[in-house]
Coordinates of C-alpha atoms in Angstrom, one line a residue:
Chain Y
X235 CA 0.0 0.0 0.0
X236 CA 1.2 3.4 -0.9
X237 CA 1.9 5.8 1.9
X238 CA 1.4 9.5 2.2
X239 CA 5.2 10.3 2.1
X240 CA 5.8 8.3 -1.0
X241 CA 3.1 10.1 -2.9
X242 CA 4.4 13.5 -1.8
X243 CA 7.9 12.4 -2.7
X244 CA 6.8 11.6 -6.3
X245 CA 5.1 15.0 -6.6
X246 CA 8.2 16.8 -5.3
X247 CA 10.4 14.9 -7.8
X248 CA 8.1 16.1 -10.6
X249 CA 7.5 19.7 -9.3
X250 CA 10.9 20.6 -7.8
X251 CA 13.5 18.2 -9.1
X252 CA 12.5 18.2 -12.8
X253 CA 11.7 14.5 -13.0
X254 CA 10.5 13.9 -16.6
X255 CA 10.5 11.4 -19.4
X256 CA 12.9 12.9 -21.8
X257 CA 11.7 11.2 -24.9
X258 CA 9.3 8.8 -26.5
X259 CA 10.9 7.8 -29.7
X260 CA 9.1 5.8 -32.3
X261 CA 11.5 3.7 -34.5
X262 CA 10.1 3.2 -38.0
X263 CA 11.7 0.8 -40.6
X264 CA 11.8 2.3 -44.1
X265 CA 13.2 -0.9 -45.7
X266 CA 9.9 -1.4 -47.5
X267 CA 10.0 2.1 -48.9
X268 CA 12.9 1.5 -51.3
X269 CA 12.4 2.2 -55.0
X270 CA 14.5 2.7 -58.0
X271 CA 12.6 5.9 -58.5
X272 CA 13.5 8.4 -55.8
X273 CA 10.3 10.2 -56.1
X274 CA 8.2 7.1 -55.4
X275 CA 10.5 6.1 -52.5
X276 CA 10.0 9.6 -50.9
X277 CA 6.2 9.3 -51.3
X278 CA 6.3 5.9 -49.5
X279 CA 8.5 7.2 -46.8
X280 CA 6.2 10.2 -46.2
X281 CA 3.1 8.0 -46.2
X282 CA 4.6 5.4 -43.8
X283 CA 5.8 7.9 -41.3
X284 CA 2.5 9.7 -41.2
X285 CA 0.6 6.4 -40.9
X286 CA 2.8 5.0 -38.1
X287 CA 3.4 8.1 -36.1
X288 CA 0.1 10.0 -36.7
X289 CA -1.0 9.5 -33.1
X290 CA 2.4 9.5 -31.4
X291 CA 2.2 13.1 -30.2
X292 CA -1.4 12.9 -29.1
X293 CA -0.8 9.6 -27.2
X294 CA 2.3 11.1 -25.6
X295 CA 0.3 14.1 -24.4
X296 CA -2.5 12.0 -23.1
X297 CA -0.1 9.9 -21.0
X298 CA 1.6 13.0 -19.7
X299 CA -1.7 14.4 -18.5
X300 CA -3.1 11.2 -17.0
X301 CA 0.0 10.2 -15.1
X302 CA 1.0 13.7 -14.3
X303 CA 4.6 13.3 -15.5
X304 CA 6.1 15.6 -18.2
X305 CA 7.1 13.9 -21.4
X306 CA 9.4 16.4 -23.0
X307 CA 9.9 15.1 -26.5
X308 CA 8.1 12.9 -29.0
X309 CA 10.4 11.9 -31.8
X310 CA 10.9 9.5 -34.7
X311 CA 14.0 7.5 -35.8
X312 CA 14.1 5.8 -39.2
X313 CA 16.3 3.3 -41.0
X314 CA 19.5 4.9 -42.2
X315 CA 18.6 6.8 -45.3
X316 CA 21.8 5.8 -47.1
X317 CA 20.3 2.2 -47.3
X318 CA 16.9 3.4 -48.5
X319 CA 18.0 6.1 -50.9
X320 CA 20.8 3.9 -52.2
X321 CA 18.3 1.8 -54.1
X322 CA 17.3 4.9 -56.2
X323 CA 19.2 6.4 -59.1
X324 CA 19.3 9.8 -57.4
X325 CA 22.6 11.6 -57.3
X326 CA 21.7 13.8 -54.3
X327 CA 19.7 12.8 -51.3
X328 CA 18.7 16.3 -49.9
X329 CA 15.2 15.7 -51.1
X330 CA 15.0 12.6 -48.8
X331 CA 15.9 14.9 -45.9
X332 CA 13.2 17.3 -47.0
X333 CA 10.7 14.5 -47.0
X334 CA 11.7 13.5 -43.5
X335 CA 11.4 17.1 -42.4
X336 CA 7.9 17.4 -43.9
X337 CA 6.7 14.1 -42.5
X338 CA 8.1 14.9 -39.0
X339 CA 6.4 18.3 -39.0
X340 CA 3.1 16.8 -40.3
X341 CA 2.9 14.5 -37.2
X342 CA 4.2 17.2 -34.8
X343 CA 7.4 15.6 -33.5
X344 CA 10.3 17.9 -32.7
X345 CA 13.1 15.8 -34.3
X346 CA 13.4 13.0 -36.7
X347 CA 16.7 11.0 -36.8
X348 CA 18.1 8.7 -39.4
X349 CA 19.7 10.8 -42.1
X350 CA 22.5 8.4 -41.5
X351 CA 25.2 6.1 -42.9
X352 CA 27.1 3.3 -41.4
X353 CA 30.6 3.2 -42.9
X354 CA 32.8 1.7 -40.2
X355 CA 34.3 -0.7 -42.8
X356 CA 33.6 1.1 -46.0
X357 CA 31.2 3.1 -48.2
X358 CA 28.4 2.0 -50.5
X359 CA 27.3 4.2 -53.3
X360 CA 24.4 5.4 -51.0
X361 CA 26.7 6.2 -48.1
X362 CA 28.9 8.3 -50.3
X363 CA 26.1 10.3 -51.7
X364 CA 24.4 10.8 -48.4
X365 CA 27.5 11.9 -46.5
X366 CA 28.3 14.5 -49.2
X367 CA 24.8 15.9 -48.9
X368 CA 24.8 16.2 -45.1
X369 CA 25.7 19.9 -44.9
X370 CA 23.1 20.9 -47.4
X371 CA 20.5 18.6 -45.9
X372 CA 21.0 20.1 -42.4
X373 CA 21.0 23.6 -43.6
X374 CA 17.8 23.3 -45.6
X375 CA 15.8 21.3 -43.0
X376 CA 14.8 22.1 -39.4
X377 CA 14.2 18.9 -37.5
X378 CA 16.2 16.3 -39.4
X379 CA 19.2 14.8 -37.5
X380 CA 22.1 13.0 -39.1
X381 CA 24.6 10.5 -37.9
X382 CA 27.5 8.6 -39.3
X383 CA 29.2 5.5 -37.8
X384 CA 32.9 5.5 -38.6
X385 CA 34.3 2.9 -36.3
X386 CA 33.4 -0.2 -34.2
X387 CA 35.2 -2.6 -31.9
X388 CA 34.8 -5.4 -34.5
X389 CA 35.6 -3.5 -37.6
X390 CA 38.2 -0.9 -36.5
X391 CA 38.1 2.7 -37.7
X392 CA 37.5 3.9 -41.2
X393 CA 40.0 6.7 -41.3
X394 CA 38.8 7.9 -44.7
X395 CA 35.4 8.4 -43.2
X396 CA 37.1 10.2 -40.2
X397 CA 38.8 12.5 -42.6
X398 CA 35.7 13.2 -44.5
X399 CA 33.6 13.8 -41.4
X400 CA 36.0 16.6 -40.3
X401 CA 35.4 18.3 -43.6
X402 CA 31.6 17.7 -43.4
X403 CA 31.4 19.2 -39.9
X404 CA 33.3 22.3 -41.1
X405 CA 31.1 22.6 -44.1
X406 CA 27.9 22.2 -42.1
X407 CA 29.2 24.9 -39.7
X408 CA 29.8 27.2 -42.6
X409 CA 26.4 26.6 -44.1
X410 CA 24.6 27.5 -40.9
X411 CA 27.1 30.1 -39.7
X412 CA 24.4 32.8 -39.4
X413 CA 22.7 30.7 -36.7
X414 CA 25.8 29.9 -34.6
X415 CA 26.5 26.9 -36.8
X416 CA 23.4 25.1 -35.5
X417 CA 23.6 22.5 -38.3
X418 CA 26.4 20.8 -36.3
X419 CA 24.1 20.3 -33.3
X420 CA 22.1 17.9 -35.5
X421 CA 25.1 15.9 -36.6
X422 CA 26.8 13.0 -34.7
X423 CA 29.9 10.9 -35.6
X424 CA 29.8 7.5 -33.9
X425 CA 31.9 4.6 -32.9
X426 CA 29.8 1.5 -32.1
X427 CA 26.5 3.2 -32.8
X428 CA 23.5 1.4 -31.4
X429 CA 20.3 0.5 -33.3
X430 CA 17.8 1.4 -30.6
X431 CA 18.9 4.8 -29.3
X432 CA 16.0 7.1 -28.5
X433 CA 18.1 10.2 -28.1
X434 CA 18.9 12.8 -30.7
X435 CA 20.8 13.7 -32.7
X436 CA 22.2 10.2 -33.0
X437 CA 18.9 8.1 -33.2
X438 CA 18.4 5.8 -36.1
X439 CA 16.3 2.7 -36.5
X440 CA 18.6 -0.3 -37.0
X441 CA 18.0 -3.0 -39.6
X442 CA 17.7 -5.6 -36.8
X443 CA 14.8 -3.8 -35.3
X444 CA 11.1 -4.6 -35.9
X445 CA 8.9 -2.7 -38.4
X446 CA 7.9 -0.2 -35.7
X447 CA 8.9 0.1 -32.1
X448 CA 8.6 2.4 -29.1
X449 CA 11.8 3.3 -27.2
X450 CA 11.9 5.6 -24.2
X451 CA 14.7 7.7 -22.7
X452 CA 14.3 8.7 -19.1
X453 CA 15.9 11.6 -17.2
X454 CA 16.3 13.0 -13.8
X455 CA 19.6 14.5 -12.8
X456 CA 17.8 16.8 -10.4
X457 CA 16.3 13.9 -8.5
X458 CA 19.7 12.2 -8.1
X459 CA 21.2 15.5 -7.0
X460 CA 18.5 16.1 -4.4
X461 CA 18.8 12.5 -3.1
X462 CA 22.6 13.0 -2.7
X463 CA 22.1 16.1 -0.6
X464 CA 20.8 13.9 2.1
X465 CA 24.1 11.9 2.4
X466 CA 26.7 14.6 2.5
X467 CA 30.0 13.4 4.0
X468 CA 29.0 9.7 3.7
X469 CA 31.2 7.1 2.1
X470 CA 31.0 6.1 -1.6
X471 CA 29.2 2.9 -0.6
X472 CA 26.3 5.1 0.6
X473 CA 26.4 7.4 -2.4
X474 CA 26.4 4.5 -4.9
X475 CA 23.5 2.9 -3.1
X476 CA 21.4 6.2 -3.0
X477 CA 22.0 6.7 -6.8
X478 CA 20.9 3.1 -7.5
X479 CA 17.7 3.5 -5.6
X480 CA 16.9 6.8 -7.3
X481 CA 17.8 5.4 -10.7
X482 CA 15.4 2.5 -10.1
X483 CA 12.5 4.8 -9.3
X484 CA 13.2 7.0 -12.3
X485 CA 13.4 4.1 -14.6
X486 CA 10.2 2.5 -13.3
X487 CA 8.4 5.6 -14.5
X488 CA 10.1 5.2 -17.9
X489 CA 9.1 1.6 -18.1
X490 CA 5.5 2.5 -17.2
X491 CA 5.3 5.2 -19.8
X492 CA 7.0 3.0 -22.5
X493 CA 4.6 0.1 -22.0
X494 CA 1.6 2.4 -21.9
X495 CA 2.6 4.2 -25.0
X496 CA 3.4 0.9 -26.8
X497 CA 0.0 -0.5 -25.8
X498 CA -2.0 2.6 -26.9
X499 CA -0.2 2.9 -30.2
X500 CA -0.4 -0.8 -31.0
X501 CA 3.4 -1.0 -31.4
X502 CA 5.9 -3.3 -29.6
X503 CA 7.8 -1.9 -26.7
X504 CA 11.6 -1.8 -27.5
X505 CA 13.8 -0.6 -24.7
X506 CA 14.1 1.9 -21.9
X507 CA 17.4 3.9 -22.2
X508 CA 18.8 4.1 -18.6
X509 CA 20.0 7.6 -19.1
X510 CA 20.6 10.7 -17.0
X511 CA 20.0 13.5 -19.5
X512 CA 20.5 17.1 -18.5
X513 CA 19.0 20.3 -19.8
X514 CA 20.3 23.9 -19.5
X515 CA 17.6 24.5 -16.8
X516 CA 18.9 25.1 -13.3
X517 CA 18.4 21.9 -11.2
X518 CA 18.7 19.5 -14.2
X519 CA 22.5 19.2 -14.4
X520 CA 24.9 16.2 -14.4
X521 CA 27.8 18.6 -13.4
X522 CA 25.9 19.6 -10.3
X523 CA 25.6 15.9 -9.3
X524 CA 29.4 15.6 -9.6
X525 CA 29.8 18.7 -7.5
X526 CA 27.5 17.3 -4.9
X527 CA 29.7 14.2 -4.8
X528 CA 32.6 16.5 -3.8
X529 CA 34.4 18.3 -6.6
X530 CA 34.4 22.1 -6.8
X531 CA 33.6 22.3 -10.4
X532 CA 33.2 19.8 -13.2
X533 CA 36.6 19.1 -14.7
X534 CA 38.5 19.2 -11.4
X535 CA 40.7 16.2 -10.5
X536 CA 38.3 13.5 -9.3
X537 CA 35.7 14.2 -11.9
X538 CA 36.3 11.1 -13.9
X539 CA 36.1 8.8 -10.8
X540 CA 32.9 10.4 -9.7
X541 CA 31.4 10.1 -13.1
X542 CA 32.4 6.5 -13.5
X543 CA 30.7 5.7 -10.2
X544 CA 27.6 7.7 -11.2
X545 CA 27.3 6.0 -14.6
X546 CA 27.7 2.6 -13.2
X547 CA 25.2 3.1 -10.3
X548 CA 22.6 4.5 -12.7
X549 CA 22.8 1.4 -14.8
X550 CA 22.7 -1.0 -11.8
X551 CA 19.7 0.8 -10.4
X552 CA 17.9 1.1 -13.7
X553 CA 18.4 -2.4 -15.0
X554 CA 16.0 -4.1 -12.6
X555 CA 13.4 -1.5 -13.2
X556 CA 12.9 -2.3 -16.8
X557 CA 12.1 -5.4 -18.8
X558 CA 14.4 -4.4 -21.6
X559 CA 17.2 -1.8 -21.5
X560 CA 19.3 -0.5 -24.4
X561 CA 20.1 2.6 -26.3
X562 CA 23.0 4.6 -24.9
X563 CA 22.2 4.0 -21.2
X564 CA 24.4 6.1 -18.9
X565 CA 25.0 9.7 -17.9
X566 CA 25.2 12.2 -20.7
X567 CA 27.7 15.1 -20.7
X568 CA 26.6 17.5 -23.4
X569 CA 28.3 20.7 -22.5
X570 CA 25.9 23.3 -23.9
X571 CA 22.9 21.4 -22.6
X572 CA 24.0 21.3 -19.0
X573 CA 24.0 24.4 -16.8
X574 CA 26.8 23.2 -14.5
X575 CA 29.0 22.2 -17.5
X576 CA 28.4 25.5 -19.1
X577 CA 29.6 27.3 -15.9
X578 CA 32.6 25.0 -15.6
X579 CA 33.6 25.6 -19.2
X580 CA 33.2 29.4 -18.7
X581 CA 35.5 29.2 -15.7
X582 CA 38.1 27.2 -17.5
X583 CA 37.7 24.3 -15.2
X584 CA 36.6 22.0 -18.0
X585 CA 38.9 21.4 -20.9
X586 CA 38.4 19.4 -24.1
X587 CA 41.1 16.9 -22.9
X588 CA 39.2 16.4 -19.5
X589 CA 36.0 15.9 -21.4
X590 CA 37.7 13.2 -23.5
X591 CA 38.8 11.5 -20.4
X592 CA 35.3 11.6 -19.0
X593 CA 33.9 10.0 -22.1
X594 CA 35.9 6.9 -21.3
X595 CA 33.6 6.1 -18.3
X596 CA 30.2 7.4 -19.3
X597 CA 27.6 7.5 -22.0
X598 CA 28.2 8.9 -25.5
X599 CA 31.2 11.3 -25.9
X600 CA 32.3 14.7 -26.8
X601 CA 28.9 16.2 -27.0
X602 CA 27.7 19.7 -27.9
X603 CA 31.1 21.3 -27.5
X604 CA 31.7 24.7 -29.3
X605 CA 35.3 25.0 -30.7
X606 CA 36.9 28.0 -32.5
X607 CA 35.5 28.5 -35.9
X608 CA 38.9 28.5 -37.5
X609 CA 39.8 25.0 -36.3
X610 CA 40.9 23.1 -39.4
X611 CA 39.0 20.1 -40.8
X612 CA 42.0 18.0 -40.1
X613 CA 42.0 18.9 -36.4
X614 CA 38.3 18.2 -36.2
X615 CA 39.1 14.8 -37.8
X616 CA 41.9 14.3 -35.2
X617 CA 39.5 14.9 -32.4
X618 CA 37.0 12.4 -34.0
X619 CA 39.7 9.8 -34.4
X620 CA 40.7 10.0 -30.7
X621 CA 37.1 9.7 -29.5
X622 CA 36.3 6.9 -31.9
X623 CA 39.4 5.0 -30.8
X624 CA 38.2 5.2 -27.2
X625 CA 34.9 3.6 -28.2
X626 CA 36.6 1.0 -30.3
X627 CA 39.1 -0.2 -27.7
X628 CA 36.7 -0.1 -24.8
X629 CA 33.8 -1.8 -26.6
X630 CA 31.4 1.1 -26.0
X631 CA 29.5 3.7 -27.9
X632 CA 31.3 7.0 -28.2
X633 CA 30.2 10.0 -30.3
X634 CA 31.4 13.4 -31.4
X635 CA 29.1 16.4 -31.8
X636 CA 31.4 19.4 -32.2
X637 CA 30.3 22.9 -33.2
X638 CA 33.0 24.9 -34.9
X639 CA 31.6 28.4 -34.2
X640 CA 32.3 30.2 -37.4
X641 CA 33.7 33.7 -36.8
X642 CA 34.1 33.1 -33.1
X643 CA 37.1 32.3 -30.9
X644 CA 37.9 31.0 -27.4
X645 CA 35.8 32.8 -24.8
X646 CA 33.0 33.8 -27.2
X647 CA 29.6 32.1 -26.7
X648 CA 27.3 30.3 -29.0
X649 CA 23.6 30.3 -28.2
X650 CA 21.2 27.7 -29.8
X651 CA 18.2 28.4 -27.6
X652 CA 15.9 25.9 -26.0
X653 CA 17.2 22.5 -24.9
X654 CA 20.3 22.8 -27.1
X655 CA 21.4 25.6 -24.8
X656 CA 24.5 27.8 -25.1
X657 CA 28.2 27.2 -24.6
X658 CA 31.5 29.1 -24.4
X659 CA 33.9 28.3 -27.2
X660 CA 36.5 26.0 -25.7
X661 CA 40.2 25.9 -26.5
X662 CA 41.5 23.2 -28.9
X663 CA 45.2 22.0 -28.9
X664 CA 46.9 24.0 -31.7
X665 CA 49.4 21.4 -32.7
X666 CA 48.6 19.8 -36.0
X667 CA 47.7 16.2 -37.0
X668 CA 47.4 16.8 -40.7
X669 CA 49.8 14.0 -41.7
X670 CA 48.0 11.5 -39.6
X671 CA 44.6 12.3 -41.1
X672 CA 46.0 12.3 -44.6
X673 CA 47.0 8.7 -44.3
X674 CA 43.5 7.4 -44.7
X675 CA 42.8 3.6 -44.8
X676 CA 41.6 1.7 -41.8
X677 CA 42.8 1.3 -38.3
X678 CA 42.6 -2.5 -37.7
X679 CA 40.1 -3.8 -35.1
X680 CA 41.7 -4.2 -31.7
X681 CA 42.7 -7.5 -30.0
X682 CA 40.0 -8.8 -27.7
X683 CA 42.3 -10.8 -25.4
X684 CA 45.4 -9.8 -23.5
X685 CA 43.5 -6.7 -22.2
X686 CA 45.5 -4.4 -20.2
Chain O
X160 CA -9.0 1.9 -12.3
X161 CA -7.6 3.8 -9.3
X162 CA -6.4 7.3 -9.1
X163 CA -4.6 9.5 -6.6
X164 CA -5.9 13.0 -5.8
X165 CA -3.5 15.3 -4.1
X166 CA -4.5 18.7 -2.6
X167 CA -1.8 21.1 -1.4
X168 CA -2.1 24.7 -0.2
X169 CA -2.9 27.0 2.7
X170 CA -5.5 25.6 5.1
X171 CA -9.0 27.0 5.0
X172 CA -12.6 26.1 5.7
X173 CA -14.3 23.7 3.2
X174 CA -11.5 22.0 1.4
X175 CA -12.6 18.5 1.9
X176 CA -16.3 19.5 1.5
X177 CA -15.6 21.1 -1.9
X178 CA -13.4 18.3 -3.2
X179 CA -15.6 15.4 -2.1
X180 CA -18.7 17.2 -3.4
X181 CA -17.2 17.0 -6.9
X182 CA -16.3 13.3 -6.4
X183 CA -19.8 12.5 -5.2
X184 CA -21.4 14.2 -8.2
X185 CA -19.2 12.3 -10.6
X186 CA -19.5 8.9 -9.1
X187 CA -15.9 8.7 -7.8
X188 CA -15.6 6.4 -4.8
X189 CA -13.1 7.4 -2.1
X190 CA -11.0 4.4 -0.8
X191 CA -8.6 6.1 1.5
X192 CA -7.9 9.6 2.7
X193 CA -4.8 10.8 4.5
X194 CA -4.6 14.4 5.5
X195 CA -2.3 16.6 7.6
X196 CA -1.6 20.2 8.4
X197 CA 2.0 21.3 8.8
X198 CA 2.5 24.9 9.9
X199 CA -0.8 26.0 8.3
X200 CA 0.0 24.1 5.1
X201 CA -2.7 21.7 4.1
X202 CA -1.9 18.5 2.4
X203 CA -4.3 15.7 1.5
X204 CA -3.9 12.5 -0.4
X205 CA -6.9 10.5 -1.5
X206 CA -6.9 7.1 -3.2
X207 CA -10.1 6.8 -5.3
X208 CA -11.8 4.4 -7.6
X209 CA -12.7 5.9 -10.9
X210 CA -14.3 2.8 -12.4
X211 CA -17.8 4.2 -12.3
X212 CA -16.8 7.9 -12.9
X213 CA -19.5 9.5 -15.0
X214 CA -17.2 12.0 -16.7
X215 CA -14.0 11.5 -18.7
X216 CA -10.8 11.4 -16.7
X217 CA -9.6 14.6 -18.3
X218 CA -12.9 16.3 -17.4
X219 CA -12.5 15.2 -13.8
X220 CA -9.0 16.6 -13.8
X221 CA -10.2 19.9 -15.0
X222 CA -13.2 20.2 -12.6
X223 CA -10.8 19.6 -9.6
X224 CA -8.1 21.8 -11.0
X225 CA -10.7 24.7 -11.5
X226 CA -11.9 24.2 -8.0
X227 CA -8.3 24.4 -6.9
X228 CA -7.8 27.7 -8.7
X229 CA -11.0 29.0 -7.1
X230 CA -9.8 28.1 -3.6
X231 CA -6.1 28.9 -4.2
X232 CA -5.1 25.3 -3.8
X233 CA -3.2 22.9 -6.0
X234 CA -5.4 19.9 -6.8
X235 CA -4.2 17.1 -9.0
X236 CA -5.5 13.8 -10.2
X237 CA -3.1 11.2 -11.5
X238 CA -3.4 7.5 -12.4
X239 CA -2.3 5.5 -9.4
X240 CA 0.1 3.4 -11.5
X241 CA 2.8 6.1 -11.5
X242 CA 3.1 6.0 -7.8
X243 CA 2.9 2.2 -7.6
X244 CA 5.6 1.9 -10.2
X245 CA 8.0 4.1 -8.3
X246 CA 7.4 2.8 -4.8
X247 CA 6.4 -0.8 -5.0
X248 CA 8.2 -3.8 -6.4

């Protein structure tokens, strides 16, 4: 039987600690939309998305109201478009991006992911055309997100793709320069990309997934922070235990919403992503949790250890609360989307190198980091190569979402508004890696034994 | 189907009367009430059965919310599952 305190605790989590469901993401397979005629394929894509996701927003809003828990985003992920468009004779896929944009807007979602290519071992014709078109596609659409997988633990790293993505990121930044290079906020480069990720910008619907599926990403940094305030000065054993309990409660809400949404939409439930996802709002920050654990600002010595413990405890607590877990599961550290990270970057407490170290022990990677606009494409590629190598060697997903802020330098700020937030431009190591990037080819997959 | 009604705000005359009046008129059966006043701050939690409720859930939410606005209270109705999922195994 529920007691009075438990009910008030839940209300306080929602009202004061920003407990929410971050996203309900419907994954839709477009494999049956292929056609040698691009126009026909696009019509099928539009029709299928509108048919499958027509009620997604309405159902999400109804659940939000009935259960009294905010559901921030309703989104769609689709099969990587390089696979679908590759069947057509088209020489440019921007029109496919425009179709996704139109379909997404028609059903009222705020992002649609899957303008993607998986090239960790090499390119198909479709991959080449799609990647070349990314800057134009992101500049001419509003809600389409793009991702490219350039490495994996089993395949190694495609360094040709790494080189090209450095150029693509720069070109995307230039094409959207008048809006603080916002195109780059919709573009992710992955290592070990997952097929069931509900979070943008990296969501796509993998080929091993069913025709249509509901995946849910939970949130709740504020709830964890508040819970930790009650155990100041206690040992890590206590801290880890408190985080686990809190993560369990947060994830149970995610599981409830996921199964309810799947039932009402008549679509199978896929996974709950055991995530701690911040927003730029005060009280919704991962950095503030790390501070609560005992560091002055995010980036100080000890940050990586605290984050490793947090990430692990979130997974341990969440895993029992959900029947199926997946996605990116872990704590996210997107700089511009986390109020405490923004402050740490402004103070100079947080460097690109420290962020790279942090990505070794938590979810995703170098995320939403503004770098000087004059950073060369080769240097961007070098940063990507380092991050992808971390993912490859450690058998984990890592990603890079960098924003070269055109016309801006260290200390200037970029401002994307809304949940994408704002960020100070962070310093990048000035020494060059051009010769390394020029080599191309593939970095062989790592050995899986003799692990040291 | 069970729901949880929570009423929070400054204590005043007629809170329970006004809330239960709406419930009686809409066929909502009260299963449990817990109420306390802490330093003049009124908080009440009701577990109710809405199986035979004569209006749609959303309408019941709005009726109680409006009454809350009128009496300067925060009144919410939520499906009970959300609390069960967080607090029971």
